[in-house]
Amino acid sequence: MRIAFIGPPGAGKSTQARKLARALPHWNTSPRLSTGELVRAQIEAGTDLGRALKERYERGERVDNASILSLVLPRVRRSGGWILDNFPADVAQARALDEELEEHGAGNLSRVILLEGPSGEDLIQRVLDGRVTSQTTRDVYHLLNDPPPQPEEGLDPGPFESRNDDTEASLRRNMEAYRREAESLKKHYEARGVLSVVNARRPVDEVAEEVLEILGHPERPEFYTVSANSRTV
Ligand code: ADP
């Protein structure tokens, strides 16, 4: 499956990408590709690219498209299935992804899931109220809405910390950058017939359930027994 989650900051892209990846029986063959994580990994590893991106990243700003594409596209090329989280963020990135898929005959995106619904103010509040990231797995949780696993569950040892770039100013900047692109990105995928809009105002698990429904329940064994010809995702 080739899925992309798009939407404004705080809508739940990382959360839903994690939930979907974990729900899939073959989840390790559909890796999650999170642009934020790819950038952070470069910075932590101290690569040339990481050093070039560090300042913008630490100010909570978007990094340039050429850098993002140089991180995402080779990974898209190497793997037949993936769950993209926060990519494409604009039409230029969407076009670059289309070209990449066409050039390598990798097949189209199965589905693009747009998470939207909460107002900008609600999204900012949601993030500032308790978004935390595991320092071990980099998975995202929320202290109130989607609490991190307990140590005895053995799923994620944490620690769970809020991100330095989760400030009101940087969230507002990113929200504005998203708004400038949102309509044209939506139209781009509507025109290709792969867009599904999901109401992200509902609780995390309800949103996750709707995503599975839209995808035809890939967590169920029956999904893999239907003939490949009749399968669209
Ligand atoms: P994005 O990747 O779109 O920026 P996140 O997945 O980081 O968004 O979600 C933002 C914060 O809101 C996280 O702390 C997450 O746990 C929480 N969250 C995600 N989806 C929901 C939801 N449907 N309702 C309430 N909180 C949510």
PDB file of C-alpha atoms and ligand atoms in Angstrom:
ATOM      1  CA  MET A   1       0.000   0.000   0.000  1.00  0.00           C
ATOM      2  CA  ARG A   2       1.156   3.487  -0.793  1.00  0.00           C
ATOM      3  CA  ILE A   3      -0.563   5.933   1.517  1.00  0.00           C
ATOM      4  CA  ALA A   4       0.024   9.598   2.302  1.00  0.00           C
ATOM      5  CA  PHE A   5      -1.371  11.493   5.282  1.00  0.00           C
ATOM      6  CA  ILE A   6      -1.708  15.216   4.712  1.00  0.00           C
ATOM      7  CA  GLY A   7      -3.296  18.049   6.682  1.00  0.00           C
ATOM      8  CA  PRO A   8      -2.494  20.993   8.954  1.00  0.00           C
ATOM      9  CA  PRO A   9      -0.024  20.754  11.839  1.00  0.00           C
ATOM     10  CA  GLY A  10      -1.580  19.003  14.818  1.00  0.00           C
ATOM     11  CA  ALA A  11      -4.302  17.267  12.776  1.00  0.00           C
ATOM     12  CA  GLY A  12      -2.918  13.837  13.678  1.00  0.00           C
ATOM     13  CA  LYS A  13      -0.825  12.752  10.683  1.00  0.00           C
ATOM     14  CA  SER A  14       1.989  11.174  12.706  1.00  0.00           C
ATOM     15  CA  THR A  15      -0.462   9.627  15.136  1.00  0.00           C
ATOM     16  CA  GLN A  16      -2.560   8.034  12.392  1.00  0.00           C
ATOM     17  CA  ALA A  17       0.491   6.903  10.426  1.00  0.00           C
ATOM     18  CA  ARG A  18       1.740   5.100  13.553  1.00  0.00           C
ATOM     19  CA  LYS A  19      -1.679   3.560  14.241  1.00  0.00           C
ATOM     20  CA  LEU A  20      -2.053   2.356  10.665  1.00  0.00           C
ATOM     21  CA  ALA A  21       1.490   0.960  10.499  1.00  0.00           C
ATOM     22  CA  ARG A  22       0.945  -0.943  13.750  1.00  0.00           C
ATOM     23  CA  ALA A  23      -2.438  -2.273  12.626  1.00  0.00           C
ATOM     24  CA  LEU A  24      -1.065  -3.807   9.432  1.00  0.00           C
ATOM     25  CA  PRO A  25      -0.089  -7.466   9.665  1.00  0.00           C
ATOM     26  CA  HIS A  26       2.885  -6.852   7.387  1.00  0.00           C
ATOM     27  CA  TRP A  27       3.604  -3.438   8.779  1.00  0.00           C
ATOM     28  CA  ASN A  28       7.349  -3.734   8.411  1.00  0.00           C
ATOM     29  CA  THR A  29       6.897  -4.017   4.634  1.00  0.00           C
ATOM     30  CA  SER A  30       4.998  -0.702   4.568  1.00  0.00           C
ATOM     31  CA  PRO A  31       7.428   1.532   6.403  1.00  0.00           C
ATOM     32  CA  ARG A  32       6.404   4.900   7.713  1.00  0.00           C
ATOM     33  CA  LEU A  33       8.282   7.754   6.190  1.00  0.00           C
ATOM     34  CA  SER A  34       7.984  10.850   8.301  1.00  0.00           C
ATOM     35  CA  THR A  35       9.659  13.938   6.867  1.00  0.00           C
ATOM     36  CA  GLY A  36      10.151  15.338  10.375  1.00  0.00           C
ATOM     37  CA  GLU A  37      11.914  12.162  11.488  1.00  0.00           C
ATOM     38  CA  LEU A  38      14.069  12.011   8.363  1.00  0.00           C
ATOM     39  CA  VAL A  39      15.262  15.564   8.973  1.00  0.00           C
ATOM     40  CA  ARG A  40      15.856  14.963  12.693  1.00  0.00           C
ATOM     41  CA  ALA A  41      17.871  11.833  11.907  1.00  0.00           C
ATOM     42  CA  GLN A  42      20.181  13.835   9.614  1.00  0.00           C
ATOM     43  CA  ILE A  43      20.679  16.473  12.290  1.00  0.00           C
ATOM     44  CA  GLU A  44      21.367  13.897  14.992  1.00  0.00           C
ATOM     45  CA  ALA A  45      23.833  12.043  12.763  1.00  0.00           C
ATOM     46  CA  GLY A  46      25.619  15.347  12.034  1.00  0.00           C
ATOM     47  CA  THR A  47      25.624  14.846   8.243  1.00  0.00           C
ATOM     48  CA  ASP A  48      26.343  17.784   5.897  1.00  0.00           C
ATOM     49  CA  LEU A  49      22.650  17.967   5.098  1.00  0.00           C
ATOM     50  CA  GLY A  50      21.778  17.799   8.792  1.00  0.00           C
ATOM     51  CA  ARG A  51      24.116  20.713   9.549  1.00  0.00           C
ATOM     52  CA  ALA A  52      22.585  22.744   6.719  1.00  0.00           C
ATOM     53  CA  LEU A  53      19.036  22.109   7.962  1.00  0.00           C
ATOM     54  CA  LYS A  54      19.629  22.447  11.696  1.00  0.00           C
ATOM     55  CA  GLU A  55      18.962  26.156  12.065  1.00  0.00           C
ATOM     56  CA  ARG A  56      15.695  26.227  10.175  1.00  0.00           C
ATOM     57  CA  TYR A  57      14.537  23.064  11.894  1.00  0.00           C
ATOM     58  CA  GLU A  58      15.294  24.468  15.344  1.00  0.00           C
ATOM     59  CA  ARG A  59      13.344  27.616  14.543  1.00  0.00           C
ATOM     60  CA  GLY A  60      10.395  25.352  13.732  1.00  0.00           C
ATOM     61  CA  GLU A  61      10.459  26.378  10.049  1.00  0.00           C
ATOM     62  CA  ARG A  62       9.921  24.249   7.008  1.00  0.00           C
ATOM     63  CA  VAL A  63      13.091  23.162   5.261  1.00  0.00           C
ATOM     64  CA  ASP A  64      13.536  23.655   1.522  1.00  0.00           C
ATOM     65  CA  ASN A  65      11.875  21.300  -0.951  1.00  0.00           C
ATOM     66  CA  ALA A  66      15.105  20.112  -2.579  1.00  0.00           C
ATOM     67  CA  SER A  67      16.355  18.791   0.776  1.00  0.00           C
ATOM     68  CA  ILE A  68      13.061  17.127   1.640  1.00  0.00           C
ATOM     69  CA  LEU A  69      12.887  15.491  -1.786  1.00  0.00           C
ATOM     70  CA  SER A  70      16.469  14.244  -1.491  1.00  0.00           C
ATOM     71  CA  LEU A  71      15.459  12.461   1.720  1.00  0.00           C
ATOM     72  CA  VAL A  72      12.063  11.102   0.730  1.00  0.00           C
ATOM     73  CA  LEU A  73      12.329  10.100  -2.937  1.00  0.00           C
ATOM     74  CA  PRO A  74      15.183   7.550  -2.667  1.00  0.00           C
ATOM     75  CA  ARG A  75      13.281   5.799   0.115  1.00  0.00           C
ATOM     76  CA  VAL A  76      10.064   5.798  -1.894  1.00  0.00           C
ATOM     77  CA  ARG A  77      12.032   4.261  -4.766  1.00  0.00           C
ATOM     78  CA  ARG A  78      13.508   1.491  -2.642  1.00  0.00           C
ATOM     79  CA  SER A  79      10.283   0.245  -1.145  1.00  0.00           C
ATOM     80  CA  GLY A  80       7.084  -0.931  -2.861  1.00  0.00           C
ATOM     81  CA  GLY A  81       4.850   0.184   0.001  1.00  0.00           C
ATOM     82  CA  TRP A  82       4.987   3.023   2.484  1.00  0.00           C
ATOM     83  CA  ILE A  83       2.988   5.323   4.690  1.00  0.00           C
ATOM     84  CA  LEU A  84       4.019   8.921   4.186  1.00  0.00           C
ATOM     85  CA  ASP A  85       3.448  11.247   7.070  1.00  0.00           C
ATOM     86  CA  ASN A  86       3.403  14.978   6.341  1.00  0.00           C
ATOM     87  CA  PHE A  87       4.488  14.537   2.748  1.00  0.00           C
ATOM     88  CA  PRO A  88       3.644  15.896   0.211  1.00  0.00           C
ATOM     89  CA  ALA A  89       3.233  19.238   1.964  1.00  0.00           C
ATOM     90  CA  ASP A  90       2.682  21.250  -1.206  1.00  0.00           C
ATOM     91  CA  VAL A  91       1.906  20.801  -4.889  1.00  0.00           C
ATOM     92  CA  ALA A  92       5.572  20.968  -5.917  1.00  0.00           C
ATOM     93  CA  GLN A  93       6.296  17.993  -3.649  1.00  0.00           C
ATOM     94  CA  ALA A  94       3.184  16.192  -4.919  1.00  0.00           C
ATOM     95  CA  ARG A  95       4.343  16.632  -8.517  1.00  0.00           C
ATOM     96  CA  ALA A  96       7.836  15.415  -7.662  1.00  0.00           C
ATOM     97  CA  LEU A  97       6.324  12.318  -6.063  1.00  0.00           C
ATOM     98  CA  ASP A  98       4.078  11.715  -9.114  1.00  0.00           C
ATOM     99  CA  GLU A  99       7.108  11.936 -11.392  1.00  0.00           C
ATOM    100  CA  GLU A 100       9.110   9.622  -9.204  1.00  0.00           C
ATOM    101  CA  LEU A 101       6.345   6.995  -9.213  1.00  0.00           C
ATOM    102  CA  GLU A 102       5.835   7.299 -12.963  1.00  0.00           C
ATOM    103  CA  GLU A 103       9.516   7.148 -13.784  1.00  0.00           C
ATOM    104  CA  HIS A 104      10.092   3.980 -11.819  1.00  0.00           C
ATOM    105  CA  GLY A 105       6.772   2.364 -12.745  1.00  0.00           C
ATOM    106  CA  ALA A 106       6.062   2.022  -9.054  1.00  0.00           C
ATOM    107  CA  GLY A 107       2.282   2.465  -9.455  1.00  0.00           C
ATOM    108  CA  ASN A 108       0.162   5.289  -8.158  1.00  0.00           C
ATOM    109  CA  LEU A 109      -0.537   6.345  -4.652  1.00  0.00           C
ATOM    110  CA  SER A 110      -3.210   4.030  -3.267  1.00  0.00           C
ATOM    111  CA  ARG A 111      -4.844   6.776  -1.252  1.00  0.00           C
ATOM    112  CA  VAL A 112      -4.170  10.219   0.168  1.00  0.00           C
ATOM    113  CA  ILE A 113      -5.863  10.844   3.478  1.00  0.00           C
ATOM    114  CA  LEU A 114      -6.522  14.458   4.328  1.00  0.00           C
ATOM    115  CA  LEU A 115      -7.087  14.998   8.032  1.00  0.00           C
ATOM    116  CA  GLU A 116      -9.052  18.169   8.618  1.00  0.00           C
ATOM    117  CA  GLY A 117     -11.833  19.644  10.708  1.00  0.00           C
ATOM    118  CA  PRO A 118     -10.518  21.295  13.859  1.00  0.00           C
ATOM    119  CA  SER A 119      -9.978  25.062  13.665  1.00  0.00           C
ATOM    120  CA  GLY A 120      -6.436  26.451  13.635  1.00  0.00           C
ATOM    121  CA  GLU A 121      -6.859  27.579  17.242  1.00  0.00           C
ATOM    122  CA  ASP A 122      -8.027  24.125  18.316  1.00  0.00           C
ATOM    123  CA  LEU A 123      -5.056  22.502  16.618  1.00  0.00           C
ATOM    124  CA  ILE A 124      -2.567  24.820  18.297  1.00  0.00           C
ATOM    125  CA  GLN A 125      -4.233  24.205  21.642  1.00  0.00           C
ATOM    126  CA  ARG A 126      -4.166  20.456  21.036  1.00  0.00           C
ATOM    127  CA  VAL A 127      -0.420  20.433  20.437  1.00  0.00           C
ATOM    128  CA  LEU A 128       0.447  22.814  23.274  1.00  0.00           C
ATOM    129  CA  ASP A 129      -1.816  20.908  25.687  1.00  0.00           C
ATOM    130  CA  GLY A 130       0.256  17.756  25.578  1.00  0.00           C
ATOM    131  CA  ARG A 131       1.962  16.550  22.400  1.00  0.00           C
ATOM    132  CA  VAL A 132       4.933  14.418  23.441  1.00  0.00           C
ATOM    133  CA  THR A 133       7.425  12.371  21.432  1.00  0.00           C
ATOM    134  CA  SER A 134       9.171   9.198  22.519  1.00  0.00           C
ATOM    135  CA  GLN A 135      12.903   9.773  22.646  1.00  0.00           C
ATOM    136  CA  THR A 136      13.404   6.092  21.763  1.00  0.00           C
ATOM    137  CA  THR A 137      10.973   5.404  18.903  1.00  0.00           C
ATOM    138  CA  ARG A 138      10.148   9.037  17.949  1.00  0.00           C
ATOM    139  CA  ASP A 139       6.458   8.073  18.059  1.00  0.00           C
ATOM    140  CA  VAL A 140       4.039  10.871  18.905  1.00  0.00           C
ATOM    141  CA  TYR A 141       1.470  10.738  21.715  1.00  0.00           C
ATOM    142  CA  HIS A 142      -0.703  13.140  23.689  1.00  0.00           C
ATOM    143  CA  LEU A 143      -0.718  13.291  27.464  1.00  0.00           C
ATOM    144  CA  LEU A 144      -4.523  13.616  27.574  1.00  0.00           C
ATOM    145  CA  ASN A 145      -5.902  12.356  24.244  1.00  0.00           C
ATOM    146  CA  ASP A 146      -3.593   9.465  23.391  1.00  0.00           C
ATOM    147  CA  PRO A 147      -1.397   8.699  26.397  1.00  0.00           C
ATOM    148  CA  PRO A 148       2.004   7.030  25.884  1.00  0.00           C
ATOM    149  CA  PRO A 149       2.153   3.304  26.709  1.00  0.00           C
ATOM    150  CA  GLN A 150       2.883   2.279  30.299  1.00  0.00           C
ATOM    151  CA  PRO A 151       6.337   0.738  30.977  1.00  0.00           C
ATOM    152  CA  GLU A 152       4.778  -2.666  31.786  1.00  0.00           C
ATOM    153  CA  GLU A 153       3.271  -2.858  28.278  1.00  0.00           C
ATOM    154  CA  GLY A 154       6.820  -3.112  26.930  1.00  0.00           C
ATOM    155  CA  LEU A 155       5.885  -1.161  23.799  1.00  0.00           C
ATOM    156  CA  ASP A 156       7.940   1.973  24.131  1.00  0.00           C
ATOM    157  CA  PRO A 157      10.319   2.801  26.971  1.00  0.00           C
ATOM    158  CA  GLY A 158      10.218   6.565  26.271  1.00  0.00           C
ATOM    159  CA  PRO A 159      11.066   8.978  27.846  1.00  0.00           C
ATOM    160  CA  PHE A 160       8.289  11.096  26.362  1.00  0.00           C
ATOM    161  CA  GLU A 161       9.119  14.742  25.929  1.00  0.00           C
ATOM    162  CA  SER A 162       7.609  17.752  24.237  1.00  0.00           C
ATOM    163  CA  ARG A 163       9.454  19.060  21.204  1.00  0.00           C
ATOM    164  CA  ASN A 164      11.477  22.266  21.360  1.00  0.00           C
ATOM    165  CA  ASP A 165       9.848  23.484  18.162  1.00  0.00           C
ATOM    166  CA  ASP A 166       6.308  23.085  19.537  1.00  0.00           C
ATOM    167  CA  THR A 167       5.912  26.764  20.310  1.00  0.00           C
ATOM    168  CA  GLU A 168       2.841  28.816  19.546  1.00  0.00           C
ATOM    169  CA  ALA A 169       4.813  31.032  17.146  1.00  0.00           C
ATOM    170  CA  SER A 170       6.201  28.147  15.114  1.00  0.00           C
ATOM    171  CA  LEU A 171       2.853  26.347  15.020  1.00  0.00           C
ATOM    172  CA  ARG A 172       1.192  29.519  13.710  1.00  0.00           C
ATOM    173  CA  ARG A 173       3.890  29.898  11.070  1.00  0.00           C
ATOM    174  CA  ASN A 174       3.494  26.301   9.925  1.00  0.00           C
ATOM    175  CA  MET A 175      -0.292  26.585   9.967  1.00  0.00           C
ATOM    176  CA  GLU A 176      -0.046  29.618   7.696  1.00  0.00           C
ATOM    177  CA  ALA A 177       2.375  27.832   5.350  1.00  0.00           C
ATOM    178  CA  TYR A 178      -0.038  24.899   5.186  1.00  0.00           C
ATOM    179  CA  ARG A 179      -3.053  27.149   4.475  1.00  0.00           C
ATOM    180  CA  ARG A 180      -1.299  28.714   1.511  1.00  0.00           C
ATOM    181  CA  GLU A 181      -0.960  25.281  -0.105  1.00  0.00           C
ATOM    182  CA  ALA A 182      -3.976  23.418   1.233  1.00  0.00           C
ATOM    183  CA  GLU A 183      -6.522  24.091  -1.508  1.00  0.00           C
ATOM    184  CA  SER A 184      -4.234  23.365  -4.433  1.00  0.00           C
ATOM    185  CA  LEU A 185      -2.865  20.218  -2.794  1.00  0.00           C
ATOM    186  CA  LYS A 186      -6.410  19.003  -2.177  1.00  0.00           C
ATOM    187  CA  LYS A 187      -7.378  19.709  -5.790  1.00  0.00           C
ATOM    188  CA  HIS A 188      -4.275  17.933  -7.049  1.00  0.00           C
ATOM    189  CA  TYR A 189      -5.293  14.678  -5.386  1.00  0.00           C
ATOM    190  CA  GLU A 190      -9.036  15.126  -5.948  1.00  0.00           C
ATOM    191  CA  ALA A 191      -8.308  15.308  -9.681  1.00  0.00           C
ATOM    192  CA  ARG A 192      -6.425  12.011  -9.442  1.00  0.00           C
ATOM    193  CA  GLY A 193      -9.314  10.356  -7.629  1.00  0.00           C
ATOM    194  CA  VAL A 194      -7.246   9.245  -4.631  1.00  0.00           C
ATOM    195  CA  LEU A 195      -8.287  11.763  -1.980  1.00  0.00           C
ATOM    196  CA  SER A 196     -10.295  10.859   1.124  1.00  0.00           C
ATOM    197  CA  VAL A 197     -11.133  13.551   3.644  1.00  0.00           C
ATOM    198  CA  VAL A 198     -11.397  12.419   7.251  1.00  0.00           C
ATOM    199  CA  ASN A 199     -12.836  14.476  10.074  1.00  0.00           C
ATOM    200  CA  ALA A 200      -9.927  14.806  12.502  1.00  0.00           C
ATOM    201  CA  ARG A 201     -12.051  16.448  15.198  1.00  0.00           C
ATOM    202  CA  ARG A 202     -13.056  13.058  16.550  1.00  0.00           C
ATOM    203  CA  PRO A 203     -11.074  10.990  19.083  1.00  0.00           C
ATOM    204  CA  VAL A 204      -7.870   9.337  17.866  1.00  0.00           C
ATOM    205  CA  ASP A 205      -9.289   5.794  17.771  1.00  0.00           C
ATOM    206  CA  GLU A 206     -12.393   6.831  15.817  1.00  0.00           C
ATOM    207  CA  VAL A 207     -10.229   8.533  13.221  1.00  0.00           C
ATOM    208  CA  ALA A 208      -8.028   5.410  13.024  1.00  0.00           C
ATOM    209  CA  GLU A 209     -11.097   3.223  12.502  1.00  0.00           C
ATOM    210  CA  GLU A 210     -12.325   5.396   9.654  1.00  0.00           C
ATOM    211  CA  VAL A 211      -8.903   5.251   7.997  1.00  0.00           C
ATOM    212  CA  LEU A 212      -9.025   1.429   8.093  1.00  0.00           C
ATOM    213  CA  GLU A 213     -12.554   1.520   6.656  1.00  0.00           C
ATOM    214  CA  ILE A 214     -11.473   3.780   3.777  1.00  0.00           C
ATOM    215  CA  LEU A 215      -8.570   1.491   2.968  1.00  0.00           C
ATOM    216  CA  GLY A 216     -10.839  -1.571   2.901  1.00  0.00           C
ATOM    217  CA  HIS A 217      -9.601  -2.991   6.240  1.00  0.00           C
ATOM    218  CA  PRO A 218      -6.036  -4.002   5.389  1.00  0.00           C
ATOM    219  CA  GLU A 219      -5.660  -5.243   8.985  1.00  0.00           C
ATOM    220  CA  ARG A 220      -7.964  -8.191   8.216  1.00  0.00           C
ATOM    221  CA  PRO A 221      -6.643 -11.377   6.605  1.00  0.00           C
ATOM    222  CA  GLU A 222      -9.486 -11.305   3.995  1.00  0.00           C
ATOM    223  CA  PHE A 223      -7.935  -8.174   2.530  1.00  0.00           C
ATOM    224  CA  TYR A 224      -5.021 -10.237   1.227  1.00  0.00           C
ATOM    225  CA  THR A 225      -7.109 -13.099  -0.153  1.00  0.00           C
ATOM    226  CA  VAL A 226      -9.094 -10.948  -2.592  1.00  0.00           C
ATOM    227  CA  SER A 227      -7.649 -11.225  -6.088  1.00  0.00           C
ATOM    228  CA  ALA A 228      -5.011  -8.624  -6.833  1.00  0.00           C
ATOM    229  CA  ASN A 229      -6.985  -7.490  -9.924  1.00  0.00           C
ATOM    230  CA  SER A 230     -10.009  -6.367  -7.992  1.00  0.00           C
ATOM    231  CA  ARG A 231      -7.930  -4.654  -5.353  1.00  0.00           C
ATOM    232  CA  THR A 232      -7.429  -0.938  -5.727  1.00  0.00           C
ATOM    233  CA  VAL A 233      -5.243  -0.293  -2.710  1.00  0.00           C
TER     234      VAL A 233
HETATM  235  P1  ADP B   1       0.595  16.122  12.950  1.00  0.00           P
HETATM  236  O1  ADP B   1       1.525  14.996  12.637  1.00  0.00           O
HETATM  237  O2  ADP B   1      -0.535  16.247  11.966  1.00  0.00           O
HETATM  238  O3  ADP B   1       1.259  17.435  13.227  1.00  0.00           O
HETATM  239  P2  ADP B   1       0.229  14.731  15.468  1.00  0.00           P
HETATM  240  O4  ADP B   1      -0.008  13.329  15.055  1.00  0.00           O
HETATM  241  O5  ADP B   1       1.569  15.086  16.006  1.00  0.00           O
HETATM  242  O6  ADP B   1      -0.180  15.751  14.291  1.00  0.00           O
HETATM  243  O7  ADP B   1      -0.927  15.104  16.510  1.00  0.00           O
HETATM  244  C1  ADP B   1      -0.856  16.331  17.251  1.00  0.00           C
HETATM  245  C2  ADP B   1      -1.147  16.044  18.720  1.00  0.00           C
HETATM  246  O8  ADP B   1      -2.537  15.804  18.873  1.00  0.00           O
HETATM  247  C3  ADP B   1      -0.446  14.814  19.242  1.00  0.00           C
HETATM  248  O9  ADP B   1      -0.114  15.036  20.582  1.00  0.00           O
HETATM  249  C4  ADP B   1      -1.496  13.710  19.124  1.00  0.00           C
HETATM  250  O10 ADP B   1      -1.337  12.713  20.127  1.00  0.00           O
HETATM  251  C5  ADP B   1      -2.788  14.469  19.323  1.00  0.00           C
HETATM  252  N1  ADP B   1      -3.876  14.004  18.486  1.00  0.00           N
HETATM  253  C6  ADP B   1      -3.755  13.426  17.256  1.00  0.00           C
HETATM  254  N2  ADP B   1      -4.983  13.139  16.750  1.00  0.00           N
HETATM  255  C7  ADP B   1      -5.879  13.566  17.677  1.00  0.00           C
HETATM  256  C8  ADP B   1      -7.330  13.548  17.761  1.00  0.00           C
HETATM  257  N3  ADP B   1      -8.083  13.036  16.783  1.00  0.00           N
HETATM  258  N4  ADP B   1      -7.901  14.087  18.874  1.00  0.00           N
HETATM  259  C9  ADP B   1      -7.148  14.599  19.852  1.00  0.00           C
HETATM  260  N5  ADP B   1      -5.804  14.631  19.850  1.00  0.00           N
HETATM  261  C10 ADP B   1      -5.160  14.131  18.781  1.00  0.00           C
END
